[in-house]
XYZ file of C-alpha atoms in Angstrom:
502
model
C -55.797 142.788 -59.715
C -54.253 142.225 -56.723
C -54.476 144.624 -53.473
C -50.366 145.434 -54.686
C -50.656 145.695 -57.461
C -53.703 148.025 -57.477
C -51.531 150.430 -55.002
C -48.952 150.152 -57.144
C -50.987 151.452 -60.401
C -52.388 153.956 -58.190
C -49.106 155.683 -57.091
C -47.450 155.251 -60.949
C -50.550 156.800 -61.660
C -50.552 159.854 -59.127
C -46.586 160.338 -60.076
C -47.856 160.505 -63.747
C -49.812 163.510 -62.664
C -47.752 165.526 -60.548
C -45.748 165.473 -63.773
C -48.419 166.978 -65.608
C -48.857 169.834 -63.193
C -45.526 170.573 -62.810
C -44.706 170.582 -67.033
C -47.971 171.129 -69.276
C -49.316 174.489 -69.898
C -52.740 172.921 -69.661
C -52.498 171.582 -66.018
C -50.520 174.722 -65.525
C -53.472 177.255 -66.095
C -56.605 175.189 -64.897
C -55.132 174.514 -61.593
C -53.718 178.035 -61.428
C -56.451 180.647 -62.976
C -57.776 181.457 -59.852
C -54.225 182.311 -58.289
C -53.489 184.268 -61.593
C -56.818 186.100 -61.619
C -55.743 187.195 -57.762
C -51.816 188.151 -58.758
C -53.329 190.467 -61.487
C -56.506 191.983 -58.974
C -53.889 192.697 -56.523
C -51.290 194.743 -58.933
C -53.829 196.712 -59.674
C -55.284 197.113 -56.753
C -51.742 197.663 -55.229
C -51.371 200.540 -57.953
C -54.946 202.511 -57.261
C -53.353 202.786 -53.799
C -56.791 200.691 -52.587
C -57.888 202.175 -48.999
C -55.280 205.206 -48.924
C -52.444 202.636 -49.205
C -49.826 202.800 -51.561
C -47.706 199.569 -52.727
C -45.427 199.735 -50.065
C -47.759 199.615 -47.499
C -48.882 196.721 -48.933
C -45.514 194.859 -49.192
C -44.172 196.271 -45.979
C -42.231 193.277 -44.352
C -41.468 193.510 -40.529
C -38.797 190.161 -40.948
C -36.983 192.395 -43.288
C -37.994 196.287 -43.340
C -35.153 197.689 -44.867
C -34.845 195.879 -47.808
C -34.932 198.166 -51.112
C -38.344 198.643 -52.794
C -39.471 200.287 -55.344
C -41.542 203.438 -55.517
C -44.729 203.846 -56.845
C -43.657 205.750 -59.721
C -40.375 206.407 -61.183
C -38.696 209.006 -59.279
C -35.745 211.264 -60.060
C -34.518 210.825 -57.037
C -32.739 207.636 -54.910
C -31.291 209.804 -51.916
C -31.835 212.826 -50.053
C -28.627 215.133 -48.061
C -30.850 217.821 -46.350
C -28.912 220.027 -45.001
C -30.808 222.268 -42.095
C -29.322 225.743 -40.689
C -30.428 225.224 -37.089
C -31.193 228.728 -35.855
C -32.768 229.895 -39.508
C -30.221 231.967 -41.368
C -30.987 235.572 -42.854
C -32.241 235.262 -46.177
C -31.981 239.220 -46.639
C -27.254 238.661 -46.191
C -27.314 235.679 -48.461
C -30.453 235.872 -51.215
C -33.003 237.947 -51.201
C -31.048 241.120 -52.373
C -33.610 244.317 -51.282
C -31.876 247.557 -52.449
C -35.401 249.612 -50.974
C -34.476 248.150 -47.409
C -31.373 250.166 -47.760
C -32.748 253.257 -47.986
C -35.412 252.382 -45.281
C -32.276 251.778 -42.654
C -32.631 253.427 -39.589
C -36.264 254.822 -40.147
C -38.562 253.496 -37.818
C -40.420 250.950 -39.136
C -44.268 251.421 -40.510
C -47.128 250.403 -38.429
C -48.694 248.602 -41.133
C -45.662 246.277 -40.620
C -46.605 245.293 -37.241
C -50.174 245.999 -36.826
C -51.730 242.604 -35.827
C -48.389 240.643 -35.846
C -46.581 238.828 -33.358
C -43.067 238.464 -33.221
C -40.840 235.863 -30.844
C -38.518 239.205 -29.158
C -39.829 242.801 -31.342
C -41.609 245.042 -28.776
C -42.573 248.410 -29.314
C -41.700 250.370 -32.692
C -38.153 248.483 -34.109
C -35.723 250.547 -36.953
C -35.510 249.085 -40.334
C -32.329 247.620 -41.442
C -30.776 247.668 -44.398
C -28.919 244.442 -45.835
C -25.791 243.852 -43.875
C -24.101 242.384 -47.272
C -23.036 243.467 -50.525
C -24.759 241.276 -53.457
C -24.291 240.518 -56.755
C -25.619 238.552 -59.757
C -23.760 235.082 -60.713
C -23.942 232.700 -63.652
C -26.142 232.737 -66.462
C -29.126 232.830 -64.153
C -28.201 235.859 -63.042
C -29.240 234.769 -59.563
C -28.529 237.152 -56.748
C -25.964 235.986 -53.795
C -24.254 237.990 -51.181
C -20.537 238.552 -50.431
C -20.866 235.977 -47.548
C -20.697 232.940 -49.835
C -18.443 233.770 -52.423
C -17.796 229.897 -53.419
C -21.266 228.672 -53.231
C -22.272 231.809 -55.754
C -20.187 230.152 -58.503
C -22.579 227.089 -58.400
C -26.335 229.350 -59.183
C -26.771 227.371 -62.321
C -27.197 224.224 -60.837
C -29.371 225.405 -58.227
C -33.534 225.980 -57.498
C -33.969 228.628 -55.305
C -37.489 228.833 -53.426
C -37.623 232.892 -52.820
C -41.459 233.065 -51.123
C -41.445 229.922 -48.442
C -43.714 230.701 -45.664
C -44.389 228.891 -42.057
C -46.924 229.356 -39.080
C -44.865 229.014 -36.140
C -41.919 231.654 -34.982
C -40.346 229.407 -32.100
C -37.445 227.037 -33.199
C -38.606 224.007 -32.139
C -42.121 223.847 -33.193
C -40.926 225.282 -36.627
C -38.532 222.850 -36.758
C -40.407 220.025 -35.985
C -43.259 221.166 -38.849
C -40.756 221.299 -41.534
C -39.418 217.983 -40.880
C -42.150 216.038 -39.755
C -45.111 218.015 -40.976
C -46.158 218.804 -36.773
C -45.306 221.414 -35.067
C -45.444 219.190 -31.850
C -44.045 215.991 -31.067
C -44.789 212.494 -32.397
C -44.284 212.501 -35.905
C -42.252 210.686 -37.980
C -39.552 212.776 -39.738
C -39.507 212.931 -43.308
C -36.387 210.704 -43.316
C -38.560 207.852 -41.590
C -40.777 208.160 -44.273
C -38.218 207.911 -47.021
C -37.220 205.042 -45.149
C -40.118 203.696 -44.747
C -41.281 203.693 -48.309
C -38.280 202.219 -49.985
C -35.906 200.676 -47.660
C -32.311 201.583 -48.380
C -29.509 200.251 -50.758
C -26.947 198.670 -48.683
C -28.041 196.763 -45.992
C -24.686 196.897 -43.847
C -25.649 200.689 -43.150
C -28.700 202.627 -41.818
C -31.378 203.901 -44.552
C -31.664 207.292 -42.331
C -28.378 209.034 -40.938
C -28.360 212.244 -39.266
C -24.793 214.209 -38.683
C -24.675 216.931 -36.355
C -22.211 220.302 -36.121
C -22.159 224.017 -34.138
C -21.873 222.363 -31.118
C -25.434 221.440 -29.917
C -28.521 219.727 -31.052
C -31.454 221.551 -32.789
C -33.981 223.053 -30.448
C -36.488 220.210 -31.408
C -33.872 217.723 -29.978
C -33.707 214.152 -31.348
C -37.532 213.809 -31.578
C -36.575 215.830 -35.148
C -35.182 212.659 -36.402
C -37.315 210.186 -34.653
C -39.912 207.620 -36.189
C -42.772 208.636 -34.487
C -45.379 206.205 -35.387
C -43.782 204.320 -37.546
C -41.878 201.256 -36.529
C -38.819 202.057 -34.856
C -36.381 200.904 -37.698
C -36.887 203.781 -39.542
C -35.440 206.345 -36.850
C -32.390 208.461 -37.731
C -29.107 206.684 -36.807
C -26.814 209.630 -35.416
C -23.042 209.474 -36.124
C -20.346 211.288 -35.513
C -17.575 213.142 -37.439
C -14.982 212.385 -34.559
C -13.738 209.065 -32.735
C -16.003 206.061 -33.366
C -19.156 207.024 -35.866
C -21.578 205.217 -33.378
C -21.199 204.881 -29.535
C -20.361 201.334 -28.286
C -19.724 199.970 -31.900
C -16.566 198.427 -31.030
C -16.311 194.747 -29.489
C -15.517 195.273 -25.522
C -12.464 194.678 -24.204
C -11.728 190.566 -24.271
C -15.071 189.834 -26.550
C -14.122 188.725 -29.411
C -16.136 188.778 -32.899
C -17.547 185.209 -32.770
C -18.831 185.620 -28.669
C -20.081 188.985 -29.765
C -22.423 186.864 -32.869
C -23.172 184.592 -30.175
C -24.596 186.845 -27.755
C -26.617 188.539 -30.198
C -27.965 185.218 -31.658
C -28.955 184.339 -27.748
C -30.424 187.629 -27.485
C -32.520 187.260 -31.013
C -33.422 183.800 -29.660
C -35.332 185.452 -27.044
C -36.812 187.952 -28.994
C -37.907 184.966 -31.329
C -39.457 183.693 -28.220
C -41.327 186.971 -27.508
C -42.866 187.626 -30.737
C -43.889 184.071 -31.116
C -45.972 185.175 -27.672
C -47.276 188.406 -28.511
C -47.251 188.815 -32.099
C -45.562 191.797 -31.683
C -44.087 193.712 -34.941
C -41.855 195.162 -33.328
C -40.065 192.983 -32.113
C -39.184 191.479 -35.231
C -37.495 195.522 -36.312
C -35.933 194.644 -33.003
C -34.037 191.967 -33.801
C -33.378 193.239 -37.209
C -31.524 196.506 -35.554
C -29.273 193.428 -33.204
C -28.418 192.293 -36.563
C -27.666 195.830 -38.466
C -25.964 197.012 -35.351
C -23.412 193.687 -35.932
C -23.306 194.587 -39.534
C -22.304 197.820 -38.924
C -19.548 196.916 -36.862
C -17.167 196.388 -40.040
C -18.870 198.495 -42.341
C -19.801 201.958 -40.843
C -15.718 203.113 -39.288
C -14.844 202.159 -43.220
C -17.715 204.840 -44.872
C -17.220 207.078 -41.793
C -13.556 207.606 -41.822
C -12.270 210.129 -44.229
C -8.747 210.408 -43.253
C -8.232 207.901 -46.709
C -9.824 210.224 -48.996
C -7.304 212.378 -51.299
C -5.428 215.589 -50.375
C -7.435 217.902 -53.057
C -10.926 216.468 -51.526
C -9.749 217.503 -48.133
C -8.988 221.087 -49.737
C -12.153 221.269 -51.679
C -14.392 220.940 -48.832
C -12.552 222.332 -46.193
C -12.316 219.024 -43.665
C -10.467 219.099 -40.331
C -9.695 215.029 -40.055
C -10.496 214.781 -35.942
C -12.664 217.464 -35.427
C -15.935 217.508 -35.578
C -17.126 220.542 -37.877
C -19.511 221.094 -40.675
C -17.292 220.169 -43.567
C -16.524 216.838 -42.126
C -19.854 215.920 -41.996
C -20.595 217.264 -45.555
C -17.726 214.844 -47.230
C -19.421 212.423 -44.961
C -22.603 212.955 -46.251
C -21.260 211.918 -49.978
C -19.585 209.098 -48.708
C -22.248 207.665 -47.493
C -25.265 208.046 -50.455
C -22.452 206.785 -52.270
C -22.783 203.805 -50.430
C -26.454 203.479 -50.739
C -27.809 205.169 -47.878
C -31.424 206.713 -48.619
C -31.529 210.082 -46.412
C -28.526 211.884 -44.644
C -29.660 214.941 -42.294
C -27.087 217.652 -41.326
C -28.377 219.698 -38.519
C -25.751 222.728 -38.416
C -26.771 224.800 -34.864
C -26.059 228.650 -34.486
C -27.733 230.622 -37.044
C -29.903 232.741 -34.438
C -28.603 236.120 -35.649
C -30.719 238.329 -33.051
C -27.827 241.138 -32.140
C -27.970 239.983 -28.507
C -23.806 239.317 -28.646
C -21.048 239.060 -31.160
C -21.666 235.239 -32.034
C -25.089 236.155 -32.574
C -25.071 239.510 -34.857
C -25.416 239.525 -38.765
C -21.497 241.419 -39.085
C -19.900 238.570 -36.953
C -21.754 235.619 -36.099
C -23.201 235.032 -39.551
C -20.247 236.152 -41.498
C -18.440 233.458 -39.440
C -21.167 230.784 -39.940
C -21.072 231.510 -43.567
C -17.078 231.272 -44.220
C -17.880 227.134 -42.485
C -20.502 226.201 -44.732
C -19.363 227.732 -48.125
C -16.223 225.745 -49.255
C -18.329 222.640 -47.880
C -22.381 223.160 -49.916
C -19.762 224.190 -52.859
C -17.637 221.381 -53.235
C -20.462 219.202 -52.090
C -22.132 220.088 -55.536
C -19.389 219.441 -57.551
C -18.429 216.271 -56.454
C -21.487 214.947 -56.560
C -21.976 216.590 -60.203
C -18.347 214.913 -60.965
C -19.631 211.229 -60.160
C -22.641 211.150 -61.374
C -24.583 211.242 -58.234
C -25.838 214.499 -58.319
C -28.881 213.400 -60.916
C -30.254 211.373 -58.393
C -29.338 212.923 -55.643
C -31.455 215.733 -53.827
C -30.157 218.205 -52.034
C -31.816 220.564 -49.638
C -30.657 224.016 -48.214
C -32.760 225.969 -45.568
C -33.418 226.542 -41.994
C -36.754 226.984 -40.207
C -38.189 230.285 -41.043
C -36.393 233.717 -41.713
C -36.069 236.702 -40.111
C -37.303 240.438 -40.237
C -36.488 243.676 -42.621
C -36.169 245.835 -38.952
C -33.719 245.832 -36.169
C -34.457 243.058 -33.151
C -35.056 245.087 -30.006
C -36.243 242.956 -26.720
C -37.985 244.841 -24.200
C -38.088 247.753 -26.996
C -34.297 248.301 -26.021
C -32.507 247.980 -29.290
C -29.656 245.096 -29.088
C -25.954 246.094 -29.195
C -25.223 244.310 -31.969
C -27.382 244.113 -35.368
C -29.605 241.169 -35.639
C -32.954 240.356 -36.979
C -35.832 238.726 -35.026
C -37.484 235.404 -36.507
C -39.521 235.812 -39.269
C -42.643 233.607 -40.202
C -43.862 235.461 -44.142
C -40.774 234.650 -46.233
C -37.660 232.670 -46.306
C -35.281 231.268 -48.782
C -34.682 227.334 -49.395
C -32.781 225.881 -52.447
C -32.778 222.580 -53.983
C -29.979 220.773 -56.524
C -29.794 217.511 -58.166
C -32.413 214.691 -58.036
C -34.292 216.182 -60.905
C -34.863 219.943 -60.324
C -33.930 222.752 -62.710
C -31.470 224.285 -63.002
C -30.670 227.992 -62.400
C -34.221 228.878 -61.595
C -35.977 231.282 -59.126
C -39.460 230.310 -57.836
C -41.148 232.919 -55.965
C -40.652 236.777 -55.084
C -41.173 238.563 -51.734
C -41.620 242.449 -51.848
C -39.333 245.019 -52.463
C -38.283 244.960 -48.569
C -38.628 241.265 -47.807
C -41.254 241.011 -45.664
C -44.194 239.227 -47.487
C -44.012 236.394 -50.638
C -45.951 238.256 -53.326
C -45.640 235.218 -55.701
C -44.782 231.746 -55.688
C -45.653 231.444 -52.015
C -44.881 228.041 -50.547
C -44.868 226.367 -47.084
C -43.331 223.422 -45.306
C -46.351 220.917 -46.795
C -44.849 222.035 -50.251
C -41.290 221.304 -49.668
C -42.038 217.731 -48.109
C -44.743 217.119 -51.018
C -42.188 218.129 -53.455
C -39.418 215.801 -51.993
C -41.565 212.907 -52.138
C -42.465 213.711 -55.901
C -38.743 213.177 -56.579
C -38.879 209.939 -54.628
C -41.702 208.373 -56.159
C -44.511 209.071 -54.091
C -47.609 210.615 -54.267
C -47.512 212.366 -50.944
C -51.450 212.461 -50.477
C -51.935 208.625 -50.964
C -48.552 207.821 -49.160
C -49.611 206.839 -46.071
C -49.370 204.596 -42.425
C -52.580 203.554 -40.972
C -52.197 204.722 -36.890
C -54.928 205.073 -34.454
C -57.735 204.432 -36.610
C -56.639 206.983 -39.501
C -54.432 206.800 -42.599
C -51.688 209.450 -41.449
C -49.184 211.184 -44.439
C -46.253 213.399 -43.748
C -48.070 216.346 -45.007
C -51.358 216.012 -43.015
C -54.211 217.715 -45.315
C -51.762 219.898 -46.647
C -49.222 220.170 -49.658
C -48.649 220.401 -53.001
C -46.034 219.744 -55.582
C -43.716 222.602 -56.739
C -43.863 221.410 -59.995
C -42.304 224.909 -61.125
C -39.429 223.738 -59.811
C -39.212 220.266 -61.654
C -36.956 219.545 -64.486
C-alpha cells in the first residue's frame, strides 16, 4: 500500500469513527461516563448546598447576572412590593386595638415601664395615652383596624398580620438599615440585592430591584438602604421616579441619535472588554452589563413607568395624581412593573414620625393625614393584584421600622403640644398578603397596653427569613462568600414564621 493510499485509509477510517461517537449509544457512554459521573456529583452536590453555598452561588454568571434562575426549592413567591412607612407608624391608631390603655390615659405612667429602659426623646415620668382612634372588627377574621383606614379594613381576610415584631435599635436609621439588610450599620446588601442576587429577574429590559420613593425625602438610612453592599454592584436598587422621566439622563441628548448612542456604548464596552481582559476583574463585566441594561431601558422603562394610559376606574381605585409624585402613583407603579417581571419593588413612604412636636407630626393630624394617602392605594393594590392573578405569587409587605410607646412623648420631660408617641423597640405591627401566606390570620399578641409581645414574638431576622422561604431559599445556607466568611442576610439569626404560611 502506497504512502496515499495508506493516508487515505487512515482518514476514511478516523471519519468512520467520529461517526461512531457522535451516533452509537456505545461510543456515547464509554467516552462520556466520566463527564456523566461529574454532571450527577455536582447536582447533588449543588443541592446539599456543599461549603455553605447554595445552587446559585454555584451558577452565578458575571457575563450575564441577571438572567432568571431558579430557586433552590419551589417557592410561593416570584416577586416582592415591600412597602416601608419611613418614620414607623403607630401600631396602637391602626392595629393593635388596647381598650386598658384607655382607661390608663392621662395617669402617669408606672415605673416598672421605664425602669432600665431607654427611649430616643422620653425623659422623666411621661402620661399614658390612650388610643387616638376608634377601632373595630372587619371580615370574617374579625381582625381589629382603626377608623384611619377605612378601605384597607375591608381587605383583613386576605391579610397576615404579625402583632408581636420586636427590634434592638430605637434610631431610624440603624433600625432601618437592620430590617432591610439584616445590619444596623452600613455595608450590607439589602434584602432586594439578595432577591436579586439569587434569581435574577424576568425581563431583562428592566432592573430586577426597583425602589420608588414618596413624602418628600429619603429614609433616614439614605440610599445605602437599597444598596448592594458586598455583592456585585448589579444587584443595587434602581431608583425611579413617579414624575418626568423614571430615570435621570435616560433620554438620548440633544442631536445623538439612537444608533451614535449604541455606538458609544459599544466603544465604551470595548474598553471595559479591554480592562477585564487585564485585571480579571468581575466587576467589570456587571459593568458593562448595566451600559447595556441602561440602553435597554431606554425604550422599555418610560412605557412600564407611565401610567397616564391606564383606565379611568384604575386611576380612581388607587387614588393616582398623573404628574405628581405621591404615594399612590408609585403603588400603581409598583403593579405595573412585577407585572412586567421585575423581582423586588421597594416603596419608601417618609413622614410617619408621630412624636407631638408639631401638627404634621401628632397622631390627630399628621397620621390621620398620612393614613387618608396610603389607604385607597395598599387597598386597591390588593385587589388588583387579587383580580389578575398576581397576587398568589406576589408578596407583599406592610411595616415601618419599629413602633412607638403606650405614654405621651415628652423631650426634656416637657410634654409636647401636640400628642405623639416616642419610638418604640418591644412591639410593632407588620402584615403580609399574597405569595403564599394565609389568609385572615393574626400571629402574635402584645399585652393588654401594647408595650411588650407576650406571644408570637418576632424580629427583623424573622421577617427576612420568612421572605426568603417564599422565594425559595433557605436563608441559613443562602449565602455570598466575602472577606474570608460565607455572609447571609440574616447573620446568625432568623427563623421561618411558618405560622404564617399557607
Amino acid at each position: 500500500m502506497t504512502r496515499d493510499e495508506l493516508n487515505a485509509h487512515r482518514l476514511v477510517k478516523e471519519a468512520q469513527e467520529t461517526e461512531l461517537r457522535a451516533f452509537t449509544r456505545r461510543h456515547f457512554l464509554k467516552e462520556s461516563a466520566m463527564g456523566l459521573g461529574a454532571v450527577a456529583m455536582g447536582a447533588l452536590l449543588g443541592s446539599c448546598g456543599l461549603g455553605g453555598k447554595t445552587t446559585n452561588d454555584i451558577l452565578y454568571d458575571p457575563v450575564h447576572p441577571l438572567l432568571p434562575k431558579a430557586p433552590p426549592f419551589l417557592g410561593k413567591a416570584k416577586s416582592v412590593i415591600y412597602l416601608h412607612m419611613a418614620g414607623a407608624p403607630s401600631q396602637l391608631e391602626l392595629f393593635d386595638y388596647k381598650p386598658e390603655l384607655m382607661k390608663m390615659d392621662g395617669q402617669d405612667c408606672p415605673q416598672s415601664l421605664l425602669a432600665g429602659k431607654k427611649f430616643a426623646f422620653i425623659t422623666g415620668v411621661p402620661k399614658m395615652l390612650g388610643p387616638q382612634a376608634k377601632f373595630a372588627q372587619h371580615g370574617q377574621s374579625r381582625a381589629w383596624v382603626s377608623d384611619n383606614l377605612p378601605h384597607f379594613s375591608t381587605m383583613v381576610d386576605d391579610v397576615s398580620f404579625l402583632k408581636a415584631v420586636s427590634t434592638d435599635q430605637f434610631n431610624h436609621a440603624p433600625a432601618q438599615l437592620l430590617i432591610h439588610t439584616g445590619s444596623p450599620r452600613l455595608g450590607r446588601p439589602s434584602m432586594g440585592s439578595w432577591a436579586t442576587y439569587g434569581l435574577g429577574t424576568e425581563n431583562q429590559n428592566l432592573p430586577g430591584f426597583v425602589v420608588l420613593t414618596s413624602g418628600g425625602s429619603f429614609p433616614d438610612a439614605g440610599k445605602s438602604i437599597w444598596g448592594s453592599g458586598f455583592l456585585p454592584s448589579v444587584y443595587q436598587g434602581v431608583q425611579c421616579r413617579s414624575e418626568g422621566d423614571p430615570v435621570l439622563f435616560i433620554k438620548d441628548p440633544h442631536g445623538m441619535s439612537r444608533d451614535l448612542r449604541k455606538a458609544s456604548i459599544d466603544a465604551i464596552n470595548a474598553s471595559n472588554e479591554q480592562e477585564y481582559a487585564a485585571y480579571n476583574d468581575p466587576e467589570i463585566l456587571s459593568r458593562i452589563s448595566q451600559y447595556e441594561m441602561a440602553y435597554r431601558m431606554q425604550i422599555s422603562a418610560p412605557e412600564v413607568m407611565n401610567i397616564n394610559d391606564e383606565p379611568e376606574y384604575i386611576h380612581e381605585m388607587y387614588g393616582t395624581q398623573p404628574g405628581k409624585s405621591c404615594f399612590a402613583n408609585n403603588v400603581l407603579l409598583a403593579r405595573k412593573l412585577v407585572e412586567k417581571g421585575v423581582r423586588y419593588v421597594q416603596l419608601f413612604d417618609w413622614g410617619w414620625d408621630a412624636h407631638g412636636d408639631g401638627p404634621n407630626n401628632s397622631l390627630n393630624i399628621g397620621l390621620k393625614n398620612k393614613c387618608r394617602s396610603i389607604d385607597k392605594p395598599i387597598t386597591a393594590l390588593l385587589l388588583d393584584l387579587k383580580q389578575r392573578g398576581l397576587l398568589e405569587d406576589t408578596l407583599v409587605v406592610w411595616g415601618g421600622e419599629f413602633g412607638r410607646t403606650p405614654m405621651m412623648e415628652n423631650r426634656n420631660g416637657v410634654q409636647n403640644p401636640y400628642n405623639g408617641r416616642d419610638h418604640h423597640t418591644d412591639a410593632f405591627t407588620i402584615w403580609m398578603a399574597g405569595g403564599g401566606v394565609k389568609k385572615g390570620f393574626t400571629h402574635g399578641e402584645t399585652d393588654e397596653i401594647g408595650y411588650s409581645g407576650i406571644s408570637g414574638k418576632v424580629d427583623a431576622f424573622d421577617i427576612q427569613a420568612t421572605i426568603l422561604n417564599q422565594l425559595g431559599f433557605d436563608h441559613e445556607k443562602f449565602t455570598y462568600p466575602f472577606q474570608g466568611r460565607p455572609f447571609r442576610l440574616t447573620d446568625v439569626g432568623g427563623k421561618v414564621i411558618h405560622d404564617i404560611i399557607a
